[in-house]
PDB file of C-alpha atoms in Angstrom:
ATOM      1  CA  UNK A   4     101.011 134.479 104.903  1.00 64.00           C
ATOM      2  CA  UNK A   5      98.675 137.366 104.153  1.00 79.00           C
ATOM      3  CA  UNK A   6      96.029 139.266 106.565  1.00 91.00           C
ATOM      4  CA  UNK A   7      93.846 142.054 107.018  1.00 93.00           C
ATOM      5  CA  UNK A   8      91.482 144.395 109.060  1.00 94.00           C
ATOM      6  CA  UNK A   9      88.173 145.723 108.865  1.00 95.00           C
ATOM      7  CA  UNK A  10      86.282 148.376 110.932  1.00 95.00           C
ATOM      8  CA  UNK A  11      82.483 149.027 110.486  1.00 97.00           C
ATOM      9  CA  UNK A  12      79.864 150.861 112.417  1.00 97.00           C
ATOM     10  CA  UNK A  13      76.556 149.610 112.300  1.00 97.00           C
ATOM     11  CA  UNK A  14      72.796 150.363 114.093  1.00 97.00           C
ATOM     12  CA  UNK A  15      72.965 148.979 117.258  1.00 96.00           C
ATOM     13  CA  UNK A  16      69.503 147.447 116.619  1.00 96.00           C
ATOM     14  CA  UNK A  17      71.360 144.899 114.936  1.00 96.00           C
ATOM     15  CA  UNK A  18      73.724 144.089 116.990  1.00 97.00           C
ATOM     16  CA  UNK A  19      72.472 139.768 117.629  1.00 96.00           C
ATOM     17  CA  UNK A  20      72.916 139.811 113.869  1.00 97.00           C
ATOM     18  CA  UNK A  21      76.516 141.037 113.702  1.00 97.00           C
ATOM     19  CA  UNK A  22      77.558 138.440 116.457  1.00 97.00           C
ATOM     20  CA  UNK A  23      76.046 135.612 114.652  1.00 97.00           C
ATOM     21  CA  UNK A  24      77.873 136.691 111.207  1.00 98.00           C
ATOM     22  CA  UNK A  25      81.244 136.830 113.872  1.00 98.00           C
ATOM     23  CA  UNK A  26      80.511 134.175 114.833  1.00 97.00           C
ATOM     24  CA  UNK A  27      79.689 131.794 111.585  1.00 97.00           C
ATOM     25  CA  UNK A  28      82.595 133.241 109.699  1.00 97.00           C
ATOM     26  CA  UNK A  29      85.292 132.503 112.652  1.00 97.00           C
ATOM     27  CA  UNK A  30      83.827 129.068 112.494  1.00 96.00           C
ATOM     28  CA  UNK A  31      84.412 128.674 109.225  1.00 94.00           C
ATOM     29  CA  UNK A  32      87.668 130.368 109.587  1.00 95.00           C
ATOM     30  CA  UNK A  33      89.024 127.984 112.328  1.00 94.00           C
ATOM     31  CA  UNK A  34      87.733 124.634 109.901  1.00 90.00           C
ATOM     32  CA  UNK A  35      90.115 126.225 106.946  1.00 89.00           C
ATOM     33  CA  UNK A  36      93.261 126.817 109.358  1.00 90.00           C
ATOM     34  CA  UNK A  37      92.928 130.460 109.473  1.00 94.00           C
ATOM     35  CA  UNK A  38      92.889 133.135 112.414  1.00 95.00           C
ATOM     36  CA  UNK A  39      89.539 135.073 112.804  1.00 96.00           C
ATOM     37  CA  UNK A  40      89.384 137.744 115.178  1.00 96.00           C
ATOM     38  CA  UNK A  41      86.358 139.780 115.505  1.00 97.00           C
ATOM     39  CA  UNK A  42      84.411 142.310 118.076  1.00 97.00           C
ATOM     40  CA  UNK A  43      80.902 143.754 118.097  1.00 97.00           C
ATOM     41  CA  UNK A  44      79.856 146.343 120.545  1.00 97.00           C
ATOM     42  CA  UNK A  45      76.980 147.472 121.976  1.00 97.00           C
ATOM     43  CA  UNK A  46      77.491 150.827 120.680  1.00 97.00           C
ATOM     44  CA  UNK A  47      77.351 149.836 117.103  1.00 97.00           C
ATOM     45  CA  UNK A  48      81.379 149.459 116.599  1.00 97.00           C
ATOM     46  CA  UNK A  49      82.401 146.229 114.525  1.00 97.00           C
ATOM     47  CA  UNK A  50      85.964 144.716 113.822  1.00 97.00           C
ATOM     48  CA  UNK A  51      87.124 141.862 111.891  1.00 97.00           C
ATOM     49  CA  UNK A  52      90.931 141.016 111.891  1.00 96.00           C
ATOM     50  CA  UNK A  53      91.943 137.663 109.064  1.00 95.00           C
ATOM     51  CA  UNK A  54      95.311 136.109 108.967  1.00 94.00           C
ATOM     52  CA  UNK A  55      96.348 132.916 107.170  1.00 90.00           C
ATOM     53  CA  UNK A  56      97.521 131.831 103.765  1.00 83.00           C
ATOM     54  CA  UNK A  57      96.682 134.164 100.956  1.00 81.00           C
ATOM     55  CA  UNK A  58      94.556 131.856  99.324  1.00 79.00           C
ATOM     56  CA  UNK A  59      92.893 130.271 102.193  1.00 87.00           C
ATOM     57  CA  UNK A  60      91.468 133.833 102.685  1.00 91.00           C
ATOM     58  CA  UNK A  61      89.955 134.628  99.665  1.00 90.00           C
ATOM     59  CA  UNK A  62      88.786 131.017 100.080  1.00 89.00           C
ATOM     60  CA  UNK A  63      87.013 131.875 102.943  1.00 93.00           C
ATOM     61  CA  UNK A  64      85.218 135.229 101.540  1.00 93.00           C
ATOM     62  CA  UNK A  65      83.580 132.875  99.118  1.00 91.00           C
ATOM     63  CA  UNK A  66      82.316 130.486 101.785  1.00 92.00           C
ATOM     64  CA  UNK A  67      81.161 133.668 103.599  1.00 95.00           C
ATOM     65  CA  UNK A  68      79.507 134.953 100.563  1.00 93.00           C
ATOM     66  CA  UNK A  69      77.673 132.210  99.649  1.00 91.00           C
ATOM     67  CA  UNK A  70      76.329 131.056 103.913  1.00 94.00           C
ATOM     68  CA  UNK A  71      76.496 134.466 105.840  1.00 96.00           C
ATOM     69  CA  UNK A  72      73.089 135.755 103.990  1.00 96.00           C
ATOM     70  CA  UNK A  73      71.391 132.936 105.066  1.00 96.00           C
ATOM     71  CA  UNK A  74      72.683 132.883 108.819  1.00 97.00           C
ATOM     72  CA  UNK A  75      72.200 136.238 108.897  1.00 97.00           C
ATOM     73  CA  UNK A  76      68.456 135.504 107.901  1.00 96.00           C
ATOM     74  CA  UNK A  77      68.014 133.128 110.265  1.00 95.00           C
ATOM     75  CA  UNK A  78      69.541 135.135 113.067  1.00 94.00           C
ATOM     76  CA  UNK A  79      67.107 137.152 115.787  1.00 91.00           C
ATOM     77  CA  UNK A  80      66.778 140.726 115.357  1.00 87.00           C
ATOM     78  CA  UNK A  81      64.286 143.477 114.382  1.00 84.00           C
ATOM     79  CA  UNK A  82      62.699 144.003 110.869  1.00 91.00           C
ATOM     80  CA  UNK A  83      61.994 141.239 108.749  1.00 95.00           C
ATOM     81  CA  UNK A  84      63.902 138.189 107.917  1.00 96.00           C
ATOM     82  CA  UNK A  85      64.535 139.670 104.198  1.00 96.00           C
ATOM     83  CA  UNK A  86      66.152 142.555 105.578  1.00 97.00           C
ATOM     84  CA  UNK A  87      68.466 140.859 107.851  1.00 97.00           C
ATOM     85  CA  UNK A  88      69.600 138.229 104.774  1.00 97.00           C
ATOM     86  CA  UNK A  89      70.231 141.724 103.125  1.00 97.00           C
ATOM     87  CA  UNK A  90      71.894 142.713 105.991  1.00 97.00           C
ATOM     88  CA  UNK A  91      74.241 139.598 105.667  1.00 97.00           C
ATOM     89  CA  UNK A  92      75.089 140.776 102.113  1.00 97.00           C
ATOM     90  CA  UNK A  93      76.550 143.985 103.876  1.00 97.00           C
ATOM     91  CA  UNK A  94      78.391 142.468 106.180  1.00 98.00           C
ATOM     92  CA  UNK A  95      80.774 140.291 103.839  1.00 96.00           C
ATOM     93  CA  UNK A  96      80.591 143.080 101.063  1.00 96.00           C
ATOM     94  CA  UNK A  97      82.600 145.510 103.775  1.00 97.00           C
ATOM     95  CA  UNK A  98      84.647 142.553 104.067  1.00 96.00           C
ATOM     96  CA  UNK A  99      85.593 141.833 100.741  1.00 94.00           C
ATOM     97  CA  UNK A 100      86.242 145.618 100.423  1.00 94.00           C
ATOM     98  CA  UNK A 101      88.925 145.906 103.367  1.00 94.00           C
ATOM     99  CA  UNK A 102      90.005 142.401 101.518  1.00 92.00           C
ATOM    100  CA  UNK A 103      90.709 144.239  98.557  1.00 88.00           C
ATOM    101  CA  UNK A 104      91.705 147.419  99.769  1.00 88.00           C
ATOM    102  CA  UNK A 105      88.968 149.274  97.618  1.00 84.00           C
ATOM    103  CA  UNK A 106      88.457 152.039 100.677  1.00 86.00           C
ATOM    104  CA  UNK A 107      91.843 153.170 100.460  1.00 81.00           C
ATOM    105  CA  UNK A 108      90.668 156.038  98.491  1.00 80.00           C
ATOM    106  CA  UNK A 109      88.792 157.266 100.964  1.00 77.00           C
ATOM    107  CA  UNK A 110      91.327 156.698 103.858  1.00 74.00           C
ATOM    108  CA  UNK A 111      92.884 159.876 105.450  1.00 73.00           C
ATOM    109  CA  UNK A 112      95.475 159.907 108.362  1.00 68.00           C
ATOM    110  CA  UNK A 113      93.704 162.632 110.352  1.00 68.00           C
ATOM    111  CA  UNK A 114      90.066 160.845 109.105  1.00 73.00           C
ATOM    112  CA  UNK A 115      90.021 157.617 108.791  1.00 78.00           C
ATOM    113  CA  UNK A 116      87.369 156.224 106.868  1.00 86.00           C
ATOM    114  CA  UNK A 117      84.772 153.532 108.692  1.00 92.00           C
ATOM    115  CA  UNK A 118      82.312 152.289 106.335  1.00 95.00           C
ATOM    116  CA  UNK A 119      78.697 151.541 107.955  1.00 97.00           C
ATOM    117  CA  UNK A 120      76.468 148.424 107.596  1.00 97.00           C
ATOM    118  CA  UNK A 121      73.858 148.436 105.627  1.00 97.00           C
ATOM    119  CA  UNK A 122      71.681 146.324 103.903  1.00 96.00           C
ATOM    120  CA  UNK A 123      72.108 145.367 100.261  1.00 97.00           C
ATOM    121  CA  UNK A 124      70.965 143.349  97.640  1.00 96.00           C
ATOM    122  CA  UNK A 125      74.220 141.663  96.553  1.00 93.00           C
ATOM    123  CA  UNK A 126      77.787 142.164  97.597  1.00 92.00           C
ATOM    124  CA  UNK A 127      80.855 142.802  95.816  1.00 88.00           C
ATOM    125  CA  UNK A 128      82.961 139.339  94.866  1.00 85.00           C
ATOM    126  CA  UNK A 129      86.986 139.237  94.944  1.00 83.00           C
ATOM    127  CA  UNK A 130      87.892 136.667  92.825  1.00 82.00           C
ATOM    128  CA  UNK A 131      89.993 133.770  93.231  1.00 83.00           C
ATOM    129  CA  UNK A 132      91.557 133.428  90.455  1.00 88.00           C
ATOM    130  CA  UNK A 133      91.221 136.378  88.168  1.00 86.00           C
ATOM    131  CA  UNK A 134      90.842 135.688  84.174  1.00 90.00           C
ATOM    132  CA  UNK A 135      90.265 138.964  83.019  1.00 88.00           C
ATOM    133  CA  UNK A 136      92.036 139.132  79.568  1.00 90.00           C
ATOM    134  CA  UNK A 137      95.100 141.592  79.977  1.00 87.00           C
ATOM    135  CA  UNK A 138      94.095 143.405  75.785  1.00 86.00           C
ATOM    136  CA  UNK A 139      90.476 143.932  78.016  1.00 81.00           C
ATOM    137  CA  UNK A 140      88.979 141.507  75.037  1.00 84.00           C
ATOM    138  CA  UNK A 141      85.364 141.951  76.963  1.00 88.00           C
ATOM    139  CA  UNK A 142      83.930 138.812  74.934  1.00 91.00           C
ATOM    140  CA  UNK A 143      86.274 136.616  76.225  1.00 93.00           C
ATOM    141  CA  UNK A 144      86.481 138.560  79.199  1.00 90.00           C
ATOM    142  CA  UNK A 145      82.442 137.496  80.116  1.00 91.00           C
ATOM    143  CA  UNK A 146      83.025 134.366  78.957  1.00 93.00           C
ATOM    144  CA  UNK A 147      86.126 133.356  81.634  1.00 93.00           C
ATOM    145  CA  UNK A 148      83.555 134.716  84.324  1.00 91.00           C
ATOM    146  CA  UNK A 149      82.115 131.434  84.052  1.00 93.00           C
ATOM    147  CA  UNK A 150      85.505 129.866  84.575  1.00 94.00           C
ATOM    148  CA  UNK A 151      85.959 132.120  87.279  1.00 92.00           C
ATOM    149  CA  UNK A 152      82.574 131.094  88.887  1.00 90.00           C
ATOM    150  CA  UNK A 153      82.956 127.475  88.187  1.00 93.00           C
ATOM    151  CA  UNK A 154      86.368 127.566  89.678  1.00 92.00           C
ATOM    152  CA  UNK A 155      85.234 129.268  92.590  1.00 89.00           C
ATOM    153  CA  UNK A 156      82.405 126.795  93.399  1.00 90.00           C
ATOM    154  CA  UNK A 157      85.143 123.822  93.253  1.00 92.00           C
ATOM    155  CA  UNK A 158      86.925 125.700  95.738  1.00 88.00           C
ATOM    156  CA  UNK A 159      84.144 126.191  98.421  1.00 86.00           C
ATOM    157  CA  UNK A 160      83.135 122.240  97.342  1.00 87.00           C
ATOM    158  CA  UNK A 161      79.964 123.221  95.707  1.00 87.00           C
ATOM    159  CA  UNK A 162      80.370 121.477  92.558  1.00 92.00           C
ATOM    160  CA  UNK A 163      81.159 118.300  90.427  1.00 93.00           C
ATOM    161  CA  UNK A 164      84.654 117.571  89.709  1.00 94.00           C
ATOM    162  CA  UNK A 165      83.640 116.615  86.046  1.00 94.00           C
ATOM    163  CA  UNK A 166      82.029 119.727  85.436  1.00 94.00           C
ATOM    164  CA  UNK A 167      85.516 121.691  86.413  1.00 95.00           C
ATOM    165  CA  UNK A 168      87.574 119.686  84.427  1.00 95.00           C
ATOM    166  CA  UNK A 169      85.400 120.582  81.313  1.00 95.00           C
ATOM    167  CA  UNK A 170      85.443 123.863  82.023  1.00 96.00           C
ATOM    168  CA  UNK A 171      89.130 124.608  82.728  1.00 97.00           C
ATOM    169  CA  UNK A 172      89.697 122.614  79.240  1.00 97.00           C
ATOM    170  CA  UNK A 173      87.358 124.961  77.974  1.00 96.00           C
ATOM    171  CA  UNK A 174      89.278 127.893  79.278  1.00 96.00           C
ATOM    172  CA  UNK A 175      92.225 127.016  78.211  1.00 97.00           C
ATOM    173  CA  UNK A 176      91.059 126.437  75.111  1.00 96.00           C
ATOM    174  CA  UNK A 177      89.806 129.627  74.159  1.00 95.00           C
ATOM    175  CA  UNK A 178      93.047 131.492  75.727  1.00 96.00           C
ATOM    176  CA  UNK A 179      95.706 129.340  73.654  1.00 96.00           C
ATOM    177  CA  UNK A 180      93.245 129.900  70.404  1.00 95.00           C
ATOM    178  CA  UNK A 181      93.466 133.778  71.127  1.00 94.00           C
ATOM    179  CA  UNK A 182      97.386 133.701  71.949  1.00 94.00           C
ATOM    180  CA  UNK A 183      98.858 131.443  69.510  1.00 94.00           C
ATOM    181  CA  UNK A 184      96.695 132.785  66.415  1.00 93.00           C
ATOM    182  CA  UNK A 185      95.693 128.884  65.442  1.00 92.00           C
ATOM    183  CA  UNK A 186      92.764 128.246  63.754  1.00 90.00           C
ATOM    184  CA  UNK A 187      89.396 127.908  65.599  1.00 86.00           C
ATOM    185  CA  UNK A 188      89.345 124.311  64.634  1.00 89.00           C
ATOM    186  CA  UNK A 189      92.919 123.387  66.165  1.00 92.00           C
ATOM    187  CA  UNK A 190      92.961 120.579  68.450  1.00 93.00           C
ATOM    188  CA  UNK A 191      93.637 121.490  71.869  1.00 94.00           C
ATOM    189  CA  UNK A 192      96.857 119.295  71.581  1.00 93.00           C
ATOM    190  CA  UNK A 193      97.826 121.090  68.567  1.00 94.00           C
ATOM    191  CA  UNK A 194      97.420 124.190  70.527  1.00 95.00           C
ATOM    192  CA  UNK A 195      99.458 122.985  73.409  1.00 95.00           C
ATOM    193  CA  UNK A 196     102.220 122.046  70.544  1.00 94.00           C
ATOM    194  CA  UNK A 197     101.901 125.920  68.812  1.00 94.00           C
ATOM    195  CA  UNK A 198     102.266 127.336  72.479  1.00 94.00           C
ATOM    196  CA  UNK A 199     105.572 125.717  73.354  1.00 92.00           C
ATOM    197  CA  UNK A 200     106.889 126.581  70.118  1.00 93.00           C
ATOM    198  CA  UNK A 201     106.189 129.848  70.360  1.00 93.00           C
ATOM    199  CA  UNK A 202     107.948 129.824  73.940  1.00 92.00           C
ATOM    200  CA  UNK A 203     104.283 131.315  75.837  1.00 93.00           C
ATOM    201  CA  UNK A 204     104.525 127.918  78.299  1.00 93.00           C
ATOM    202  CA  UNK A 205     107.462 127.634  80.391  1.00 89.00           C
ATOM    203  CA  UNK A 206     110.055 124.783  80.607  1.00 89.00           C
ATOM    204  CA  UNK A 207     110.139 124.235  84.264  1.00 93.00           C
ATOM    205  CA  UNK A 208     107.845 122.255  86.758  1.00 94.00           C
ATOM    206  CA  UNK A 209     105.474 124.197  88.261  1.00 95.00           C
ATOM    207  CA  UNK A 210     106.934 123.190  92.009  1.00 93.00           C
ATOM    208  CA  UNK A 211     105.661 125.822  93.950  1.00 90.00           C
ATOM    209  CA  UNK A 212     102.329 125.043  93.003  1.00 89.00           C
ATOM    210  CA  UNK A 213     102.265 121.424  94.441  1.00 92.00           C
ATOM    211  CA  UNK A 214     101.777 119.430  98.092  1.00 86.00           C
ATOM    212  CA  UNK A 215     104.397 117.123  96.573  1.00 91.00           C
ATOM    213  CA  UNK A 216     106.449 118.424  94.269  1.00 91.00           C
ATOM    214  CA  UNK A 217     107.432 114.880  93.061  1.00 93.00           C
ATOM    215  CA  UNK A 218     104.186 115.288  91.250  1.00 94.00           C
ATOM    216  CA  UNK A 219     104.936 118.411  89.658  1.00 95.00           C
ATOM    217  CA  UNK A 220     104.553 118.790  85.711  1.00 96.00           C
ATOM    218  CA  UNK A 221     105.788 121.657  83.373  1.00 96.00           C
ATOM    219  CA  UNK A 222     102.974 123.858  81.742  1.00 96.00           C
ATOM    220  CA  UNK A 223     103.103 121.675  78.994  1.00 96.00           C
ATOM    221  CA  UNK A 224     102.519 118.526  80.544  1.00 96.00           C
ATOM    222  CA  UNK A 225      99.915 119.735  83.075  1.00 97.00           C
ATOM    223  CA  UNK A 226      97.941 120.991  79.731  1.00 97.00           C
ATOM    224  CA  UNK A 227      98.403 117.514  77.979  1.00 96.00           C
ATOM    225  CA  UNK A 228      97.456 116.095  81.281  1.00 96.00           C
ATOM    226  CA  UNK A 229      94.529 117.978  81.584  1.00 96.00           C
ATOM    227  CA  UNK A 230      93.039 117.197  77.889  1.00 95.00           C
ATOM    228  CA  UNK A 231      93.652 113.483  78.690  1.00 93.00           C
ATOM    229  CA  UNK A 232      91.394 113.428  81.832  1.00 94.00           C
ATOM    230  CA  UNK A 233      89.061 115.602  80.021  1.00 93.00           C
ATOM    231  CA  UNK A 234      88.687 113.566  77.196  1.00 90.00           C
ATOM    232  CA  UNK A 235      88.351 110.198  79.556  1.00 89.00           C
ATOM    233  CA  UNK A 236      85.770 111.693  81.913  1.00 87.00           C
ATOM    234  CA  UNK A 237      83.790 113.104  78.935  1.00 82.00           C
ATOM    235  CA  UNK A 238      84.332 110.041  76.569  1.00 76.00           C
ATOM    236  CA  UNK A 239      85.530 107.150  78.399  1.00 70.00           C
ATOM    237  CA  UNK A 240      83.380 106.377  81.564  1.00 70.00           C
ATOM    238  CA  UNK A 241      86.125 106.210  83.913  1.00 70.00           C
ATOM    239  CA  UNK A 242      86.736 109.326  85.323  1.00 70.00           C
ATOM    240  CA  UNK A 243      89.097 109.938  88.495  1.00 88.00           C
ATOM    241  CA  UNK A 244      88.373 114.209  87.907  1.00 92.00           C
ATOM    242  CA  UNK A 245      88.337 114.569  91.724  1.00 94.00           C
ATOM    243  CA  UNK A 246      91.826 112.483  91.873  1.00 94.00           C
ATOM    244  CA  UNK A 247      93.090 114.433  89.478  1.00 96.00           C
ATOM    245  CA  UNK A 248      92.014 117.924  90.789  1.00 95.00           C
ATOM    246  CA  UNK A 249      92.868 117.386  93.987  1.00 94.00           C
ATOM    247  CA  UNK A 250      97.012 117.014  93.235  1.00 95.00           C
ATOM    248  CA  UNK A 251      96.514 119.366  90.464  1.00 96.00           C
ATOM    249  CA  UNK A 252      93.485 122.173  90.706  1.00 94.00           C
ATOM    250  CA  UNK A 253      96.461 125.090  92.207  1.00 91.00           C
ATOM    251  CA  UNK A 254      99.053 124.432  88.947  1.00 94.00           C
ATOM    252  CA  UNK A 255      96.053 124.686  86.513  1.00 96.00           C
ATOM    253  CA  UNK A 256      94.659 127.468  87.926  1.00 94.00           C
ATOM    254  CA  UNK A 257      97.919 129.417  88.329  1.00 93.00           C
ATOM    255  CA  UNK A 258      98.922 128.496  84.607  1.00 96.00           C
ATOM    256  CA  UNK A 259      95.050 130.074  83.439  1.00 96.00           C
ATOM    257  CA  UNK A 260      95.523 133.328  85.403  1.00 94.00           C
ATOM    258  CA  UNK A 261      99.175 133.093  83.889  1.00 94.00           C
ATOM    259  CA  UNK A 262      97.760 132.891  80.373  1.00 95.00           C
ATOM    260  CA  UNK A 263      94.597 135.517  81.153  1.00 94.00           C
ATOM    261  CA  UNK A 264      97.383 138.356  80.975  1.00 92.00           C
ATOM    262  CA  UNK A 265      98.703 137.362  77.868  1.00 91.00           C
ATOM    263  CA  UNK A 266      95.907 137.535  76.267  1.00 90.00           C
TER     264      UNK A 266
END
């Protein structure tokens, strides 16, 4: 379980707008099993308070990032509807900040720090699964943001299953290249082989990481796994990607972020 708090001020002006945001993200909140607690006064003092599983959260930010702009858009209030979409931006970046904890540095016991809302042209992401290489190999690095993205978009069901399974083979692909040393031309089964040899996967099935862990596989399989549905969605005209996601999307991604910091 994992929660948080967030305190803003914000114009009173724009005060119909801040409800509607409260409201639309506890909304969303209550769909995805979590606990949304928020206040807006007519003074111009906002609070949101999150609780829930950890990843069910950061879920939930992405939602919020991608549909509060919009609401907020839509919403009545002064100034135009540009400026209140902006407004939205705000709104979730503060958010994603408390999320984070990236206003710690400003927090003082005898001050504590209250950020105000404004409005901005894009907000700050947290991602879901981060794949920032650990030797800060920037290539690579810019190159898993697309993973990350992807990833993110299957999470908020904003994407085709097919087109995650590519890309997570693709990931993976360019991480066991850079960690094992193979040749750029190695077969991604070859790499899975070089991988276990050299003792980067683990032995044990990733249990944790599943509904059921009957269905639990070892790094090793999952990979193996993983290149086989690839190669029969991409080749073979019988995909079952979303099948195949659905029992095993958390081990994959775990085993990636596991990988990014060995890089």
């Amino acid at each position: 379980m994992a929660g948080f708090d967030a305190e803003f001020s914000f114009n009173p002006g724009n005060l119909e707008v801040v409800r509607a945001l409260h409201a639309a993200s506890r909304r969303r909140a209550r769909a995805m099993d979590l606990r949304w607690q928020s206040q807006a006064t007519e003074a111009g003092y906002g609070y949101v308070g999150v609780d829930g599983w950890t990843w069910g959260i950061d879920f939930l930010l992405e939602r919020l990032r991608r549909d509060l702009p919009t609401i907020a858009e839509a919403a009545p209030g002064r100034r135009s509807p540009e400026y209140r979409r902006r407004l939205g931006n705000g709104y979730i970046d503060i958010v994603t900040k408390f999320r984070g904890g990236w206003y710690k540095r400003y927090w003082r016991e005898s001050d504590p720090f209250i950020p105000t809302l404004r409005a901005i042209q894009k907000s700050s992401v947290l991602p879901i699964h981060d794949l920032w290489p650990a030797s800060d190999d920037h290539d690579l690095g810019n190159r898993l943001m697309v993973s990350q993205t992807v990833m993110a978009a299957w999470c908020v069901d904003e994407i085709d299953p097919e087109v995650v399974l590519e890309e997570l083979h693709t990931a993976a692909e360019l991480m066991l290249k850079r960690i094992t040393g193979m040749p750029d031309r190695t077969k991604f089964p070859d790499l899975v082989k070089a991988a276990r040899r050299q003792k980067i996967l683990g032995s044990d099935p990733m249990t944790w990481q599943y509904r059921d862990p009957r269905k639990a596989m070892t790094p090793q399989q999952l990979l193996k796994s993983l290149v086989l549905e690839r190669n029969e969605t991409k080749h073979g005209g019988k995909s079952a990607a979303r099948a195949w996601l659905e029992i095993h999307f958390g081990a994959v991604s775990t085993l990636l972020v596991e990988l990014s910091a060995r890089v």
